Amino acid sequence: MDTASFDVESSNSESSGMNAGSGAGAGGTSSSSSPNSSTTLSRYENQKRRDWNTFGQYLKNHRPPLSLSRCSGAHVLEFLRYLDQFGKTKVHTSICPFYGHPNPPAPCPCPLRQAWGSLDALIGRLRAAYEENGGKPETNPFGARAVRLYLREVRDLQSKARGISYEKKKRKRPPPQHPSSSSAGAAAAAALLPPPPLPGQG
């Protein structure tokens, strides 16, 4: 197999993956308010097609070969574990002195894995691609409970091992302006202005 095609992390920054829930990516993560929404959507669609082709190749190379109709959540888990060998994210073991440190000061022999955010975004795209290619939502193996539990387990494990919180950050909303105070402020500002000149005074 072409290992480059399985490099999930190269096409997924962790920050974007963190914000995409499994299935959240299925609806497209681009925002209509973004000036580059069309570009983002195109990139998402292209990546989704590549991921779908990659999974199809994985099924063909499976021993024994698997058809999509016989694919289950268990096979999706096999696929995700298989992808780990191409990961680039250092996940510290519990006995590593850097366990829980987001920025370790020195190298260590801990294994490289696919980042949780990359896997989460990948499953979102594959879940959407499955239904776009004729699969029924109720039989979607990418939406299986086992897959959701696995992703949650990976998230928690990597969060502890790497000392990184994957909780979504709430956007701070600006405090609401009271119309009474703003109108009072406008009236006060108007009082400081000089009176308009009378006609004929220039």
PDB file of C-alpha atoms in Angstrom:
ATOM      1  CA  MET A   1       0.000   0.000   0.000  1.00  0.00           C
ATOM      2  CA  ASP A   2       1.035   3.546  -0.518  1.00  0.00           C
ATOM      3  CA  THR A   3       1.795   4.719   3.002  1.00  0.00           C
ATOM      4  CA  ALA A   4       1.508   8.361   2.009  1.00  0.00           C
ATOM      5  CA  SER A   5      -2.188   7.913   1.338  1.00  0.00           C
ATOM      6  CA  PHE A   6      -2.706   6.861   4.939  1.00  0.00           C
ATOM      7  CA  ASP A   7      -1.036   9.899   6.473  1.00  0.00           C
ATOM      8  CA  VAL A   8      -4.190  11.236   8.074  1.00  0.00           C
ATOM      9  CA  GLU A   9      -2.458  13.933  10.104  1.00  0.00           C
ATOM     10  CA  SER A  10      -0.894  15.636   7.108  1.00  0.00           C
ATOM     11  CA  SER A  11      -4.334  16.801   6.001  1.00  0.00           C
ATOM     12  CA  ASN A  12      -5.764  17.537   9.428  1.00  0.00           C
ATOM     13  CA  SER A  13      -4.442  20.114  11.821  1.00  0.00           C
ATOM     14  CA  GLU A  14      -5.248  19.140  15.376  1.00  0.00           C
ATOM     15  CA  SER A  15      -6.973  22.413  16.044  1.00  0.00           C
ATOM     16  CA  SER A  16      -9.490  21.846  13.282  1.00  0.00           C
ATOM     17  CA  GLY A  17      -9.924  18.244  14.312  1.00  0.00           C
ATOM     18  CA  MET A  18     -10.676  19.164  17.908  1.00  0.00           C
ATOM     19  CA  ASN A  19     -13.620  21.243  16.854  1.00  0.00           C
ATOM     20  CA  ALA A  20     -15.057  18.582  14.584  1.00  0.00           C
ATOM     21  CA  GLY A  21     -17.024  15.938  16.441  1.00  0.00           C
ATOM     22  CA  SER A  22     -17.377  12.480  14.968  1.00  0.00           C
ATOM     23  CA  GLY A  23     -20.158  13.194  12.579  1.00  0.00           C
ATOM     24  CA  ALA A  24     -19.837  16.919  13.099  1.00  0.00           C
ATOM     25  CA  GLY A  25     -17.496  16.929  10.159  1.00  0.00           C
ATOM     26  CA  ALA A  26     -20.104  15.053   8.204  1.00  0.00           C
ATOM     27  CA  GLY A  27     -22.144  18.138   7.541  1.00  0.00           C
ATOM     28  CA  GLY A  28     -19.175  20.181   6.395  1.00  0.00           C
ATOM     29  CA  THR A  29     -17.260  22.305   8.829  1.00  0.00           C
ATOM     30  CA  SER A  30     -17.085  25.419   6.712  1.00  0.00           C
ATOM     31  CA  SER A  31     -18.928  28.495   7.816  1.00  0.00           C
ATOM     32  CA  SER A  32     -20.981  30.525   5.405  1.00  0.00           C
ATOM     33  CA  SER A  33     -19.724  33.677   7.091  1.00  0.00           C
ATOM     34  CA  SER A  34     -16.132  32.858   6.183  1.00  0.00           C
ATOM     35  CA  PRO A  35     -14.802  34.645   3.117  1.00  0.00           C
ATOM     36  CA  ASN A  36     -13.121  31.417   2.011  1.00  0.00           C
ATOM     37  CA  SER A  37     -16.122  29.182   2.608  1.00  0.00           C
ATOM     38  CA  SER A  38     -16.147  27.903  -0.985  1.00  0.00           C
ATOM     39  CA  THR A  39     -12.442  27.058  -0.785  1.00  0.00           C
ATOM     40  CA  THR A  40     -12.894  25.284   2.552  1.00  0.00           C
ATOM     41  CA  LEU A  41     -15.819  23.280   1.240  1.00  0.00           C
ATOM     42  CA  SER A  42     -13.838  22.245  -1.820  1.00  0.00           C
ATOM     43  CA  ARG A  43     -10.904  21.139   0.334  1.00  0.00           C
ATOM     44  CA  TYR A  44     -13.282  19.216   2.586  1.00  0.00           C
ATOM     45  CA  GLU A  45     -14.936  17.477  -0.369  1.00  0.00           C
ATOM     46  CA  ASN A  46     -11.587  16.576  -1.930  1.00  0.00           C
ATOM     47  CA  GLN A  47     -10.272  15.212   1.347  1.00  0.00           C
ATOM     48  CA  LYS A  48     -13.487  13.268   1.887  1.00  0.00           C
ATOM     49  CA  ARG A  49     -13.136  11.637  -1.533  1.00  0.00           C
ATOM     50  CA  ARG A  50      -9.492  10.709  -0.836  1.00  0.00           C
ATOM     51  CA  ASP A  51     -10.436   9.240   2.545  1.00  0.00           C
ATOM     52  CA  TRP A  52     -13.235   7.230   0.975  1.00  0.00           C
ATOM     53  CA  ASN A  53     -10.902   5.840  -1.707  1.00  0.00           C
ATOM     54  CA  THR A  54      -8.315   5.022   0.950  1.00  0.00           C
ATOM     55  CA  PHE A  55     -10.851   3.089   3.007  1.00  0.00           C
ATOM     56  CA  GLY A  56     -12.020   1.259  -0.110  1.00  0.00           C
ATOM     57  CA  GLN A  57      -8.424   0.246  -0.828  1.00  0.00           C
ATOM     58  CA  TYR A  58      -8.067  -0.942   2.748  1.00  0.00           C
ATOM     59  CA  LEU A  59     -11.131  -3.184   2.311  1.00  0.00           C
ATOM     60  CA  LYS A  60      -9.704  -4.641  -0.913  1.00  0.00           C
ATOM     61  CA  ASN A  61      -6.369  -5.407   0.753  1.00  0.00           C
ATOM     62  CA  HIS A  62      -8.065  -6.880   3.820  1.00  0.00           C
ATOM     63  CA  ARG A  63      -7.507 -10.580   4.431  1.00  0.00           C
ATOM     64  CA  PRO A  64     -10.005 -11.889   3.517  1.00  0.00           C
ATOM     65  CA  PRO A  65     -11.199  -9.024   1.273  1.00  0.00           C
ATOM     66  CA  LEU A  66     -14.251  -7.217   2.609  1.00  0.00           C
ATOM     67  CA  SER A  67     -17.195  -5.754   0.765  1.00  0.00           C
ATOM     68  CA  LEU A  68     -18.628  -2.474   1.988  1.00  0.00           C
ATOM     69  CA  SER A  69     -21.979  -4.108   2.710  1.00  0.00           C
ATOM     70  CA  ARG A  70     -20.302  -6.485   5.185  1.00  0.00           C
ATOM     71  CA  CYS A  71     -18.244  -3.763   6.849  1.00  0.00           C
ATOM     72  CA  SER A  72     -19.049  -3.226  10.528  1.00  0.00           C
ATOM     73  CA  GLY A  73     -17.922  -0.951  13.329  1.00  0.00           C
ATOM     74  CA  ALA A  74     -15.349  -3.598  14.267  1.00  0.00           C
ATOM     75  CA  HIS A  75     -13.743  -3.273  10.825  1.00  0.00           C
ATOM     76  CA  VAL A  76     -13.675   0.515  11.197  1.00  0.00           C
ATOM     77  CA  LEU A  77     -11.811   0.057  14.498  1.00  0.00           C
ATOM     78  CA  GLU A  78      -9.303  -2.221  12.725  1.00  0.00           C
ATOM     79  CA  PHE A  79      -8.804   0.521  10.147  1.00  0.00           C
ATOM     80  CA  LEU A  80      -8.219   3.200  12.798  1.00  0.00           C
ATOM     81  CA  ARG A  81      -5.694   1.023  14.631  1.00  0.00           C
ATOM     82  CA  TYR A  82      -3.996   0.282  11.337  1.00  0.00           C
ATOM     83  CA  LEU A  83      -3.615   4.017  10.687  1.00  0.00           C
ATOM     84  CA  ASP A  84      -1.688   4.476  13.929  1.00  0.00           C
ATOM     85  CA  GLN A  85       1.500   3.186  12.312  1.00  0.00           C
ATOM     86  CA  PHE A  86       1.484   6.272  10.065  1.00  0.00           C
ATOM     87  CA  GLY A  87       0.847   8.753  12.888  1.00  0.00           C
ATOM     88  CA  LYS A  88       3.136  11.626  13.791  1.00  0.00           C
ATOM     89  CA  THR A  89       1.862  12.483  17.256  1.00  0.00           C
ATOM     90  CA  LYS A  90       3.963  11.372  20.220  1.00  0.00           C
ATOM     91  CA  VAL A  91       1.746   9.752  22.848  1.00  0.00           C
ATOM     92  CA  HIS A  92       3.624   9.212  26.112  1.00  0.00           C
ATOM     93  CA  THR A  93       3.221   6.024  28.105  1.00  0.00           C
ATOM     94  CA  SER A  94       2.375   6.214  31.799  1.00  0.00           C
ATOM     95  CA  ILE A  95       5.966   5.307  32.770  1.00  0.00           C
ATOM     96  CA  CYS A  96       7.483   8.042  30.591  1.00  0.00           C
ATOM     97  CA  PRO A  97       8.922  10.987  32.589  1.00  0.00           C
ATOM     98  CA  PHE A  98       7.201  13.336  30.110  1.00  0.00           C
ATOM     99  CA  TYR A  99       3.763  11.810  30.649  1.00  0.00           C
ATOM    100  CA  GLY A 100       1.293  14.681  30.896  1.00  0.00           C
ATOM    101  CA  HIS A 101       3.708  17.297  29.527  1.00  0.00           C
ATOM    102  CA  PRO A 102       2.432  19.113  26.411  1.00  0.00           C
ATOM    103  CA  ASN A 103       5.955  20.258  25.436  1.00  0.00           C
ATOM    104  CA  PRO A 104       8.540  17.672  26.516  1.00  0.00           C
ATOM    105  CA  PRO A 105      12.087  19.110  26.704  1.00  0.00           C
ATOM    106  CA  ALA A 106      13.786  16.037  25.254  1.00  0.00           C
ATOM    107  CA  PRO A 107      13.060  13.069  22.945  1.00  0.00           C
ATOM    108  CA  CYS A 108      11.690   9.824  24.312  1.00  0.00           C
ATOM    109  CA  PRO A 109      11.000   6.331  22.938  1.00  0.00           C
ATOM    110  CA  CYS A 110       7.205   6.605  23.247  1.00  0.00           C
ATOM    111  CA  PRO A 111       5.199   5.534  20.182  1.00  0.00           C
ATOM    112  CA  LEU A 112       3.836   7.793  17.481  1.00  0.00           C
ATOM    113  CA  ARG A 113       0.090   7.682  16.949  1.00  0.00           C
ATOM    114  CA  GLN A 114      -2.583   9.399  14.910  1.00  0.00           C
ATOM    115  CA  ALA A 115      -3.823  12.433  16.827  1.00  0.00           C
ATOM    116  CA  TRP A 116      -7.335  12.141  18.215  1.00  0.00           C
ATOM    117  CA  GLY A 117      -8.465  15.259  16.367  1.00  0.00           C
ATOM    118  CA  SER A 118      -7.329  13.799  13.038  1.00  0.00           C
ATOM    119  CA  LEU A 119      -9.144  10.518  13.631  1.00  0.00           C
ATOM    120  CA  ASP A 120     -12.266  12.320  14.776  1.00  0.00           C
ATOM    121  CA  ALA A 121     -12.366  14.471  11.636  1.00  0.00           C
ATOM    122  CA  LEU A 122     -11.598  11.437   9.457  1.00  0.00           C
ATOM    123  CA  ILE A 123     -14.550   9.484  10.853  1.00  0.00           C
ATOM    124  CA  GLY A 124     -16.804  12.491  10.281  1.00  0.00           C
ATOM    125  CA  ARG A 125     -15.834  12.603   6.611  1.00  0.00           C
ATOM    126  CA  LEU A 126     -16.139   8.838   6.117  1.00  0.00           C
ATOM    127  CA  ARG A 127     -19.503   8.814   7.833  1.00  0.00           C
ATOM    128  CA  ALA A 128     -20.761  11.413   5.366  1.00  0.00           C
ATOM    129  CA  ALA A 129     -19.149   9.681   2.380  1.00  0.00           C
ATOM    130  CA  TYR A 130     -20.786   6.362   3.287  1.00  0.00           C
ATOM    131  CA  GLU A 131     -24.270   7.854   3.090  1.00  0.00           C
ATOM    132  CA  GLU A 132     -23.422   9.878  -0.019  1.00  0.00           C
ATOM    133  CA  ASN A 133     -22.425   6.616  -1.711  1.00  0.00           C
ATOM    134  CA  GLY A 134     -25.760   4.942  -1.075  1.00  0.00           C
ATOM    135  CA  GLY A 135     -25.308   3.644   2.465  1.00  0.00           C
ATOM    136  CA  LYS A 136     -28.196   3.840   4.917  1.00  0.00           C
ATOM    137  CA  PRO A 137     -27.726   5.947   8.064  1.00  0.00           C
ATOM    138  CA  GLU A 138     -28.948   3.108  10.299  1.00  0.00           C
ATOM    139  CA  THR A 139     -26.271   0.739   8.934  1.00  0.00           C
ATOM    140  CA  ASN A 140     -23.437   3.294   8.819  1.00  0.00           C
ATOM    141  CA  PRO A 141     -20.425   1.526  10.397  1.00  0.00           C
ATOM    142  CA  PHE A 142     -18.674   4.860  10.976  1.00  0.00           C
ATOM    143  CA  GLY A 143     -21.477   5.935  13.272  1.00  0.00           C
ATOM    144  CA  ALA A 144     -21.408   2.729  15.311  1.00  0.00           C
ATOM    145  CA  ARG A 145     -21.405   3.037  19.082  1.00  0.00           C
ATOM    146  CA  ALA A 146     -18.129   1.112  19.287  1.00  0.00           C
ATOM    147  CA  VAL A 147     -16.455   3.699  17.062  1.00  0.00           C
ATOM    148  CA  ARG A 148     -17.732   6.600  19.177  1.00  0.00           C
ATOM    149  CA  LEU A 149     -16.518   4.899  22.348  1.00  0.00           C
ATOM    150  CA  TYR A 150     -13.121   4.222  20.784  1.00  0.00           C
ATOM    151  CA  LEU A 151     -12.692   7.857  19.764  1.00  0.00           C
ATOM    152  CA  ARG A 152     -13.668   8.997  23.254  1.00  0.00           C
ATOM    153  CA  GLU A 153     -11.144   6.565  24.741  1.00  0.00           C
ATOM    154  CA  VAL A 154      -8.383   7.836  22.434  1.00  0.00           C
ATOM    155  CA  ARG A 155      -9.264  11.435  23.270  1.00  0.00           C
ATOM    156  CA  ASP A 156      -9.096  10.817  27.017  1.00  0.00           C
ATOM    157  CA  LEU A 157      -5.882   8.789  26.765  1.00  0.00           C
ATOM    158  CA  GLN A 158      -4.109  11.369  24.621  1.00  0.00           C
ATOM    159  CA  SER A 159      -5.411  14.230  26.733  1.00  0.00           C
ATOM    160  CA  LYS A 160      -3.799  12.721  29.847  1.00  0.00           C
ATOM    161  CA  ALA A 161      -0.642  11.477  28.127  1.00  0.00           C
ATOM    162  CA  ARG A 162       0.075  14.738  26.324  1.00  0.00           C
ATOM    163  CA  GLY A 163      -1.273  17.124  28.946  1.00  0.00           C
ATOM    164  CA  ILE A 164      -3.620  18.768  26.437  1.00  0.00           C
ATOM    165  CA  SER A 165      -7.248  19.615  27.080  1.00  0.00           C
ATOM    166  CA  TYR A 166      -9.591  18.832  24.215  1.00  0.00           C
ATOM    167  CA  GLU A 167     -12.560  20.667  25.677  1.00  0.00           C
ATOM    168  CA  LYS A 168     -14.132  23.106  23.257  1.00  0.00           C
ATOM    169  CA  LYS A 169     -13.442  26.687  24.163  1.00  0.00           C
ATOM    170  CA  LYS A 170     -16.540  28.797  24.603  1.00  0.00           C
ATOM    171  CA  ARG A 171     -16.486  32.020  22.681  1.00  0.00           C
ATOM    172  CA  LYS A 172     -16.805  35.064  24.862  1.00  0.00           C
ATOM    173  CA  ARG A 173     -19.722  37.198  23.798  1.00  0.00           C
ATOM    174  CA  PRO A 174     -19.415  40.968  24.135  1.00  0.00           C
ATOM    175  CA  PRO A 175     -21.556  42.373  26.976  1.00  0.00           C
ATOM    176  CA  PRO A 176     -24.955  43.584  25.730  1.00  0.00           C
ATOM    177  CA  GLN A 177     -25.315  47.337  25.449  1.00  0.00           C
ATOM    178  CA  HIS A 178     -28.290  48.851  27.185  1.00  0.00           C
ATOM    179  CA  PRO A 179     -30.163  51.235  24.886  1.00  0.00           C
ATOM    180  CA  SER A 180     -30.876  53.587  27.772  1.00  0.00           C
ATOM    181  CA  SER A 181     -27.199  54.034  28.626  1.00  0.00           C
ATOM    182  CA  SER A 182     -26.159  54.418  25.002  1.00  0.00           C
ATOM    183  CA  SER A 183     -28.835  57.061  24.358  1.00  0.00           C
ATOM    184  CA  ALA A 184     -27.861  58.869  27.547  1.00  0.00           C
ATOM    185  CA  GLY A 185     -24.251  58.815  26.414  1.00  0.00           C
ATOM    186  CA  ALA A 186     -25.240  60.217  23.037  1.00  0.00           C
ATOM    187  CA  ALA A 187     -27.211  62.993  24.735  1.00  0.00           C
ATOM    188  CA  ALA A 188     -24.243  63.863  26.950  1.00  0.00           C
ATOM    189  CA  ALA A 189     -21.932  63.957  23.942  1.00  0.00           C
ATOM    190  CA  ALA A 190     -24.378  66.223  22.095  1.00  0.00           C
ATOM    191  CA  ALA A 191     -24.428  68.613  25.055  1.00  0.00           C
ATOM    192  CA  LEU A 192     -20.662  69.106  24.707  1.00  0.00           C
ATOM    193  CA  LEU A 193     -20.941  70.184  21.081  1.00  0.00           C
ATOM    194  CA  PRO A 194     -21.131  73.939  20.312  1.00  0.00           C
ATOM    195  CA  PRO A 195     -24.567  75.170  19.195  1.00  0.00           C
ATOM    196  CA  PRO A 196     -25.056  75.466  15.425  1.00  0.00           C
ATOM    197  CA  PRO A 197     -24.530  79.024  14.051  1.00  0.00           C
ATOM    198  CA  LEU A 198     -27.609  81.145  13.494  1.00  0.00           C
ATOM    199  CA  PRO A 199     -28.544  82.037   9.910  1.00  0.00           C
ATOM    200  CA  GLY A 200     -26.495  84.974   8.656  1.00  0.00           C
ATOM    201  CA  GLN A 201     -23.719  84.518  11.252  1.00  0.00           C
ATOM    202  CA  GLY A 202     -21.683  82.199   8.986  1.00  0.00           C
TER     203      GLY A 202
END
